[in-house]
PDB file of N, CA and C in Angstrom:
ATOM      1  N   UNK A 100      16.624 -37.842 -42.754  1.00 84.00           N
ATOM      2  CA  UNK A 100      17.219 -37.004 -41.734  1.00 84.00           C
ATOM      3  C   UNK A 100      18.331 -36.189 -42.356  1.00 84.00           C
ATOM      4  N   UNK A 101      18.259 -34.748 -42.271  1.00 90.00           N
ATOM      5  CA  UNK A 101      19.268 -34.038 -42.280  1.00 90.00           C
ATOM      6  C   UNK A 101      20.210 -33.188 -41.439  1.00 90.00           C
ATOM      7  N   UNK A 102      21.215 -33.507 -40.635  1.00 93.00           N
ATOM      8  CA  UNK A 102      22.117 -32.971 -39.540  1.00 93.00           C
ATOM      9  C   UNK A 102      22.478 -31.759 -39.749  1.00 93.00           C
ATOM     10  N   UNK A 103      22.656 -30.912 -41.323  1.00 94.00           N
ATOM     11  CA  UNK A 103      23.442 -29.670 -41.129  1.00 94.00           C
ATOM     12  C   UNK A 103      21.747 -28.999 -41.168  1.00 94.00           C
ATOM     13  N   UNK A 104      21.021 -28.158 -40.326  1.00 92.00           N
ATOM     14  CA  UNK A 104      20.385 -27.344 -40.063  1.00 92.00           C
ATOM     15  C   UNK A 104      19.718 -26.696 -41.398  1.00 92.00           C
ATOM     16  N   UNK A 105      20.966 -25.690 -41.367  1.00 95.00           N
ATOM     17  CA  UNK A 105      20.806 -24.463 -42.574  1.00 95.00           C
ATOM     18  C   UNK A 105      20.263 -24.749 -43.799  1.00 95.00           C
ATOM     19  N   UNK A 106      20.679 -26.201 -44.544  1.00 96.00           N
ATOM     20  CA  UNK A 106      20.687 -27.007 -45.506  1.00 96.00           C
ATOM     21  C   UNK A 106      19.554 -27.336 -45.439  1.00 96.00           C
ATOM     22  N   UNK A 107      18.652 -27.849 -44.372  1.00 93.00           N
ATOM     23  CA  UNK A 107      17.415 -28.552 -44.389  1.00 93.00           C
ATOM     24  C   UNK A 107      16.297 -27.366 -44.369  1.00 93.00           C
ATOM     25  N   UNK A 108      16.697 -26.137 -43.741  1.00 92.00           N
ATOM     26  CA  UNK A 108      15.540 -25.080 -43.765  1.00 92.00           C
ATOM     27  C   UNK A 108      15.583 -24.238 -45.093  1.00 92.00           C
ATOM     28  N   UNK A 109      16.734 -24.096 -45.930  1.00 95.00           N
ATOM     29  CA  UNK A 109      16.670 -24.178 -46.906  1.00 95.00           C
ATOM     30  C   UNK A 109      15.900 -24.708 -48.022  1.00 95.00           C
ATOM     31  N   UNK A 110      16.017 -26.232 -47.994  1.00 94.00           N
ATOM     32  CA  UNK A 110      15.188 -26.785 -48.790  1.00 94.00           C
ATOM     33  C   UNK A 110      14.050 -26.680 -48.183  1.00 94.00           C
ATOM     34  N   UNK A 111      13.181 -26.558 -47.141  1.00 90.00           N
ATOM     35  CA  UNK A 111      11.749 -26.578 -46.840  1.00 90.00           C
ATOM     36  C   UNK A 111      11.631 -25.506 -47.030  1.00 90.00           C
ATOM     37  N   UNK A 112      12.341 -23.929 -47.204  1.00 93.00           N
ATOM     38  CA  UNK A 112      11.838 -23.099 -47.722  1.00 93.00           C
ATOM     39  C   UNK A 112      11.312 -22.717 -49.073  1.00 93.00           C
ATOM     40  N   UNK A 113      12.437 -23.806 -50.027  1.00 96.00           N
ATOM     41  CA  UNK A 113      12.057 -23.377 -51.606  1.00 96.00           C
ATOM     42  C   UNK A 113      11.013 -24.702 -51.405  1.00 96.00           C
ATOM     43  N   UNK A 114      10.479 -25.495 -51.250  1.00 93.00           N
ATOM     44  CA  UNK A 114      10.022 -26.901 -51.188  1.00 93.00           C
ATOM     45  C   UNK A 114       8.511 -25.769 -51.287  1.00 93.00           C
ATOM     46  N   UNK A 115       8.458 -25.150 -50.012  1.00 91.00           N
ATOM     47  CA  UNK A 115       7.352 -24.606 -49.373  1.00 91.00           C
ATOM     48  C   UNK A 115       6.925 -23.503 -50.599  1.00 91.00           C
ATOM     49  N   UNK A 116       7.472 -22.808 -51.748  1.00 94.00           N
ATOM     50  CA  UNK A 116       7.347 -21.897 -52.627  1.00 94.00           C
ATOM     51  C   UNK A 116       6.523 -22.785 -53.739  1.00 94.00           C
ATOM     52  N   UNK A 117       6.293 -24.206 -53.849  1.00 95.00           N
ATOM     53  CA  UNK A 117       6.257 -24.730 -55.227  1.00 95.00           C
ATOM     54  C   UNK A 117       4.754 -24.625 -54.564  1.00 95.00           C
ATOM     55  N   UNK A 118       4.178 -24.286 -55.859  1.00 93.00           N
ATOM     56  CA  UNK A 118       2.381 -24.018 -55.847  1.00 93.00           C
ATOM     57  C   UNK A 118       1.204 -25.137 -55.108  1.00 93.00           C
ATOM     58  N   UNK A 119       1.716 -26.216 -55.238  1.00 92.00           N
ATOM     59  CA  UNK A 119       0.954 -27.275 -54.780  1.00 92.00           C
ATOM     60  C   UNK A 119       1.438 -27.914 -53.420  1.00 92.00           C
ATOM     61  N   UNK A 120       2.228 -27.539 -53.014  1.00 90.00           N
ATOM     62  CA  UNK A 120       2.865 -27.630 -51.553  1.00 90.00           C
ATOM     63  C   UNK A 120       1.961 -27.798 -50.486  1.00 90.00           C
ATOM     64  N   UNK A 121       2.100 -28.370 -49.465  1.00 83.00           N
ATOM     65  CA  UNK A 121       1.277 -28.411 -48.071  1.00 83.00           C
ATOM     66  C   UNK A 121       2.131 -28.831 -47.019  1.00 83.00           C
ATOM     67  N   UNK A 122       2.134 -28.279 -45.644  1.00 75.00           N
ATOM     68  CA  UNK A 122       2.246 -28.988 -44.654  1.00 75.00           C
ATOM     69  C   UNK A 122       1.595 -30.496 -44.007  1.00 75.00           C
ATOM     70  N   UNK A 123       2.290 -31.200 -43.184  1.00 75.00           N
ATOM     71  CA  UNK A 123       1.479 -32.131 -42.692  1.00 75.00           C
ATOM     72  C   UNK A 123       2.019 -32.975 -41.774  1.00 75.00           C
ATOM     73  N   UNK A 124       1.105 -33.282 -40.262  1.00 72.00           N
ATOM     74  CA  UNK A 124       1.580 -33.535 -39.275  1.00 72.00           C
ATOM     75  C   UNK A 124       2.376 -34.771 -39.337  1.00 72.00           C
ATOM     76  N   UNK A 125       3.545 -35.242 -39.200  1.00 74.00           N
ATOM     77  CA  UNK A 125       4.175 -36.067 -39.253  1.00 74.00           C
ATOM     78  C   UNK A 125       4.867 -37.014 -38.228  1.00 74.00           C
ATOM     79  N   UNK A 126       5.144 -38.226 -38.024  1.00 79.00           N
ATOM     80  CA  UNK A 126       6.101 -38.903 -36.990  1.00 79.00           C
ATOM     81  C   UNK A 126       5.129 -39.644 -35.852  1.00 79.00           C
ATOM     82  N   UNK A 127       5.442 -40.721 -35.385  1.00 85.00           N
ATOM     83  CA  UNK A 127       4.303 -41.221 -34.645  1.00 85.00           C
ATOM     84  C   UNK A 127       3.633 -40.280 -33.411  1.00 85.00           C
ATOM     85  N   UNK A 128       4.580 -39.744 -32.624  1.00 84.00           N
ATOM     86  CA  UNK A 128       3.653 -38.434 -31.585  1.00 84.00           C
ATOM     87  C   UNK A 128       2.530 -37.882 -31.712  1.00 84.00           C
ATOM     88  N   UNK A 129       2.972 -36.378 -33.016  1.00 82.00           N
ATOM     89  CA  UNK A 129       2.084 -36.172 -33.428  1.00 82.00           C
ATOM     90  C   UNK A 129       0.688 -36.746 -34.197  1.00 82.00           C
ATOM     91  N   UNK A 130       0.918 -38.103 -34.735  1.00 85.00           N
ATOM     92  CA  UNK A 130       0.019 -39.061 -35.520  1.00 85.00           C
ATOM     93  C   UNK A 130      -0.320 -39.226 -34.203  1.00 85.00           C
ATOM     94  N   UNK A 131      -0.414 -40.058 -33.171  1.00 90.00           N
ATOM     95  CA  UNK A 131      -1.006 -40.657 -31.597  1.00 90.00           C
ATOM     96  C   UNK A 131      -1.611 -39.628 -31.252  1.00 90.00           C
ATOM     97  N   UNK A 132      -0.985 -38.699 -31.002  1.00 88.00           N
ATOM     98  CA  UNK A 132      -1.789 -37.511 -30.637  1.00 88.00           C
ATOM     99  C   UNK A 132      -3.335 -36.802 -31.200  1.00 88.00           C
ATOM    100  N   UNK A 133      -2.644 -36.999 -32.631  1.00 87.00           N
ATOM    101  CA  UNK A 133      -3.767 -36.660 -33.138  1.00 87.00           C
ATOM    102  C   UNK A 133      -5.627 -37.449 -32.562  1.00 87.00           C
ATOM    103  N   UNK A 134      -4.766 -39.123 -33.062  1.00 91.00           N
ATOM    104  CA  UNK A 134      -5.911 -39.553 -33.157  1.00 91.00           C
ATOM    105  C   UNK A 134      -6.344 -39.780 -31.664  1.00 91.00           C
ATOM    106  N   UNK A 135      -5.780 -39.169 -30.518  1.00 93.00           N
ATOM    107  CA  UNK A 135      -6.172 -39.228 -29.097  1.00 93.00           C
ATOM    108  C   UNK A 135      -6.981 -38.012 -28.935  1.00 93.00           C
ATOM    109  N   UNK A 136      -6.855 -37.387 -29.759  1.00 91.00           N
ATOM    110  CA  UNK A 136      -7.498 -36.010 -29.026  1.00 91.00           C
ATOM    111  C   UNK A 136      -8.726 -36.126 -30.261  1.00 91.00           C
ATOM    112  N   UNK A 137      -8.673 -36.908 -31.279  1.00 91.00           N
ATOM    113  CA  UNK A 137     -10.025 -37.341 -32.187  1.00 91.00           C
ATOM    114  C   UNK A 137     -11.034 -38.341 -31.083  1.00 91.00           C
ATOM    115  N   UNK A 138     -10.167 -38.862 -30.520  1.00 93.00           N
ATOM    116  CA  UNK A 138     -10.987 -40.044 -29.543  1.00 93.00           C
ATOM    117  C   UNK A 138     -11.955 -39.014 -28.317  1.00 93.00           C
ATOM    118  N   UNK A 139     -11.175 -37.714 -28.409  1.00 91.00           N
ATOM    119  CA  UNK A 139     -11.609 -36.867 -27.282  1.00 91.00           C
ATOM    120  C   UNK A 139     -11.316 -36.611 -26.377  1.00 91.00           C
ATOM    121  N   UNK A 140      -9.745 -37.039 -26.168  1.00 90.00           N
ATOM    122  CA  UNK A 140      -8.540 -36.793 -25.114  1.00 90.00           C
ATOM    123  C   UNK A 140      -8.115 -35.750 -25.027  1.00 90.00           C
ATOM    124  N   UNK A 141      -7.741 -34.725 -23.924  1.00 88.00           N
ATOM    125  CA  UNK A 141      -7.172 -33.983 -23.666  1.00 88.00           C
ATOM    126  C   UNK A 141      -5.273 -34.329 -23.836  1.00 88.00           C
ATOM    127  N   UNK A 142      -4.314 -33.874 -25.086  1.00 90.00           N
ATOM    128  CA  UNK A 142      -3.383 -34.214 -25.008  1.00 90.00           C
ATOM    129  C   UNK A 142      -2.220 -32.813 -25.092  1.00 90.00           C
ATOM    130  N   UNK A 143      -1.430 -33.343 -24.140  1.00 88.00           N
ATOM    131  CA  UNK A 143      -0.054 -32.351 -24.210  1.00 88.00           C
ATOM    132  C   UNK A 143       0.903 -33.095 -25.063  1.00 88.00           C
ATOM    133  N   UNK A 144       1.331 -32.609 -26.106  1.00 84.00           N
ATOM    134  CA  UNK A 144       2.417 -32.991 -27.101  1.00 84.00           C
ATOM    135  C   UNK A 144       3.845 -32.135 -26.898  1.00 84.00           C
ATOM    136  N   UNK A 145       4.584 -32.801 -25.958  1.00 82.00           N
ATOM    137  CA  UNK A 145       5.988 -32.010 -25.897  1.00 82.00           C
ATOM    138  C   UNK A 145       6.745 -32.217 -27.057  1.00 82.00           C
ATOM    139  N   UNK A 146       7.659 -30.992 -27.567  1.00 78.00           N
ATOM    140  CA  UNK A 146       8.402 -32.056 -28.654  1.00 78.00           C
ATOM    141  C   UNK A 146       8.829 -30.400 -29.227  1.00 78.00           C
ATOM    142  N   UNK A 147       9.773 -30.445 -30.072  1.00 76.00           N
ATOM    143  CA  UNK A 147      10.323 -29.265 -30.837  1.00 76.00           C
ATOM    144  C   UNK A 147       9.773 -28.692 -31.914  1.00 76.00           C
ATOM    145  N   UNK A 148       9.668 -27.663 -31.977  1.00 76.00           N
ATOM    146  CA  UNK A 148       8.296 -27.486 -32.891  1.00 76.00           C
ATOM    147  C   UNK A 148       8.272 -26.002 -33.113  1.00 76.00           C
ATOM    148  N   UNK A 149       7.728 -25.619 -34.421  1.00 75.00           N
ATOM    149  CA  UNK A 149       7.870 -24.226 -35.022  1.00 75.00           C
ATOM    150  C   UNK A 149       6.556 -23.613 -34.654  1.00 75.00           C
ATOM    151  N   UNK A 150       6.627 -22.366 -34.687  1.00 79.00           N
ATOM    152  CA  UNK A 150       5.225 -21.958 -34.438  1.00 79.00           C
ATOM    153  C   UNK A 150       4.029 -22.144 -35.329  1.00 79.00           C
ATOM    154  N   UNK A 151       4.844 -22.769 -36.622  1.00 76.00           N
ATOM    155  CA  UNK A 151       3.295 -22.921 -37.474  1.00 76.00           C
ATOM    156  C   UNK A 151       2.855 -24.142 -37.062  1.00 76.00           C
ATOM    157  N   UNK A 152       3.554 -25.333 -36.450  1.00 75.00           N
ATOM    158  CA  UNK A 152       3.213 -26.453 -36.763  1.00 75.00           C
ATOM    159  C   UNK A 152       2.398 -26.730 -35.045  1.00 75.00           C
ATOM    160  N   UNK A 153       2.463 -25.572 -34.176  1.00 77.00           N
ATOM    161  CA  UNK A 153       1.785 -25.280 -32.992  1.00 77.00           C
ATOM    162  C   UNK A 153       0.693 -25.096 -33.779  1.00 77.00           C
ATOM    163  N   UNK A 154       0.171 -24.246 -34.565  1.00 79.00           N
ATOM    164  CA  UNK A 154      -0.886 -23.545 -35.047  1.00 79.00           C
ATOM    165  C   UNK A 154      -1.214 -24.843 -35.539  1.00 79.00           C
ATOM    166  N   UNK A 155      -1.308 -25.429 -36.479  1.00 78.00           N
ATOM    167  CA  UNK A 155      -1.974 -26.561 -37.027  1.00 78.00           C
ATOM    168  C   UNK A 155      -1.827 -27.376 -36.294  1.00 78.00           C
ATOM    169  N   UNK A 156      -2.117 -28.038 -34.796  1.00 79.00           N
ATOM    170  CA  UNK A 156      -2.120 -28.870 -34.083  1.00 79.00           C
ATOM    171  C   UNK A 156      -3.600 -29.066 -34.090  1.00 79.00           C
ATOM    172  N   UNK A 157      -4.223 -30.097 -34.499  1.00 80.00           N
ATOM    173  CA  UNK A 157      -5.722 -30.441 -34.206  1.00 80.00           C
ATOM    174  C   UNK A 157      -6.392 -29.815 -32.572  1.00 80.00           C
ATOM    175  N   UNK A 158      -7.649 -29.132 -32.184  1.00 80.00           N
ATOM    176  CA  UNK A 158      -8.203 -28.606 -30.978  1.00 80.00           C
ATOM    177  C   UNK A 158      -7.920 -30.116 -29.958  1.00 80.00           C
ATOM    178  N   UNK A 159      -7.862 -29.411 -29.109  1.00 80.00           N
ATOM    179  CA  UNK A 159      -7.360 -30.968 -28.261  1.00 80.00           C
ATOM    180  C   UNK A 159      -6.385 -31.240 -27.403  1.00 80.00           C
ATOM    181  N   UNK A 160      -5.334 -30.645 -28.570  1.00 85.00           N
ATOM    182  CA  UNK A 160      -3.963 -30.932 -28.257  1.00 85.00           C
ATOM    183  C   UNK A 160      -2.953 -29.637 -28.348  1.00 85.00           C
ATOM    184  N   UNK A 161      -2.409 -29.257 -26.674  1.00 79.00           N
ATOM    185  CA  UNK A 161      -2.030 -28.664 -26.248  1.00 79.00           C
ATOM    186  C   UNK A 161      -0.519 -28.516 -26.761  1.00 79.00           C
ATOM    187  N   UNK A 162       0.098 -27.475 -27.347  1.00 70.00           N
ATOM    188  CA  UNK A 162       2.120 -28.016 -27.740  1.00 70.00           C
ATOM    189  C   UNK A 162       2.893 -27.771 -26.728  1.00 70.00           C
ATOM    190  N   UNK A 163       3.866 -27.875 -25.937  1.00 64.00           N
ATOM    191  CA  UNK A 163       4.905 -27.413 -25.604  1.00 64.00           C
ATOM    192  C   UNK A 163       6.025 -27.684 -25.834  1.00 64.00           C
ATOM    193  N   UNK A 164       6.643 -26.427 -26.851  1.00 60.00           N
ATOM    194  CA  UNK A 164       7.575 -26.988 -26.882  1.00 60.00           C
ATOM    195  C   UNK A 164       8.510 -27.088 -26.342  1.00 60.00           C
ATOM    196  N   UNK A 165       9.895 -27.629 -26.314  1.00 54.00           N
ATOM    197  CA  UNK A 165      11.197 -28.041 -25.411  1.00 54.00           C
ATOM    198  C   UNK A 165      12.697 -28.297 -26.573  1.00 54.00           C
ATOM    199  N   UNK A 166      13.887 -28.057 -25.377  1.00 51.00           N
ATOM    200  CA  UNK A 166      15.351 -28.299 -26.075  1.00 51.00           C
ATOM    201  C   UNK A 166      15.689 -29.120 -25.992  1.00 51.00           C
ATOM    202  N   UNK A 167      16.549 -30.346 -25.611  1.00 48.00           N
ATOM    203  CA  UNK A 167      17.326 -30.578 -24.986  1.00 48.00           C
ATOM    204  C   UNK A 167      18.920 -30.245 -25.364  1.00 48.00           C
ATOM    205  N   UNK A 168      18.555 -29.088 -25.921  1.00 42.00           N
ATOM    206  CA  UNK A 168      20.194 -28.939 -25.767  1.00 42.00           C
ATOM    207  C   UNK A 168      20.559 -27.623 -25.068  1.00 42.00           C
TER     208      UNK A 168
END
């Protein structure tokens, strides 16, 4: 976990430049989710979320995202 923001999008930006790099769905939600909508579930995944990681959401599973702040 990293708290200062700037610092963490930082590093996932140069992280994201190194040639062999990939995204990948992470944290139990998205993991449940996944494998619910593999089972053939219709799932809504609320949760904070960038627009790429909307885009790579397995068919199935619906994003919305949310603040709470």
């Amino acid at each position: 976990y990293i708290a200062n923001d700037k610092l963490f999008d930082a590093i996932v930006q140069k992280a994201s430049r190194v040639s062999d790099s990939h995204y990948a769905l992470a944290g139990n939600a998205p993991v449940m989710a996944s494998r619910f909508a593999a089972e053939g579930c219709d799932v809504l995944l609320a949760a904070k979320m960038t627009p790429e990681l909307q885009e790579s959401l397995p068919n199935g599973i619906k994003g919305k995202e949310f603040s709470i702040f």
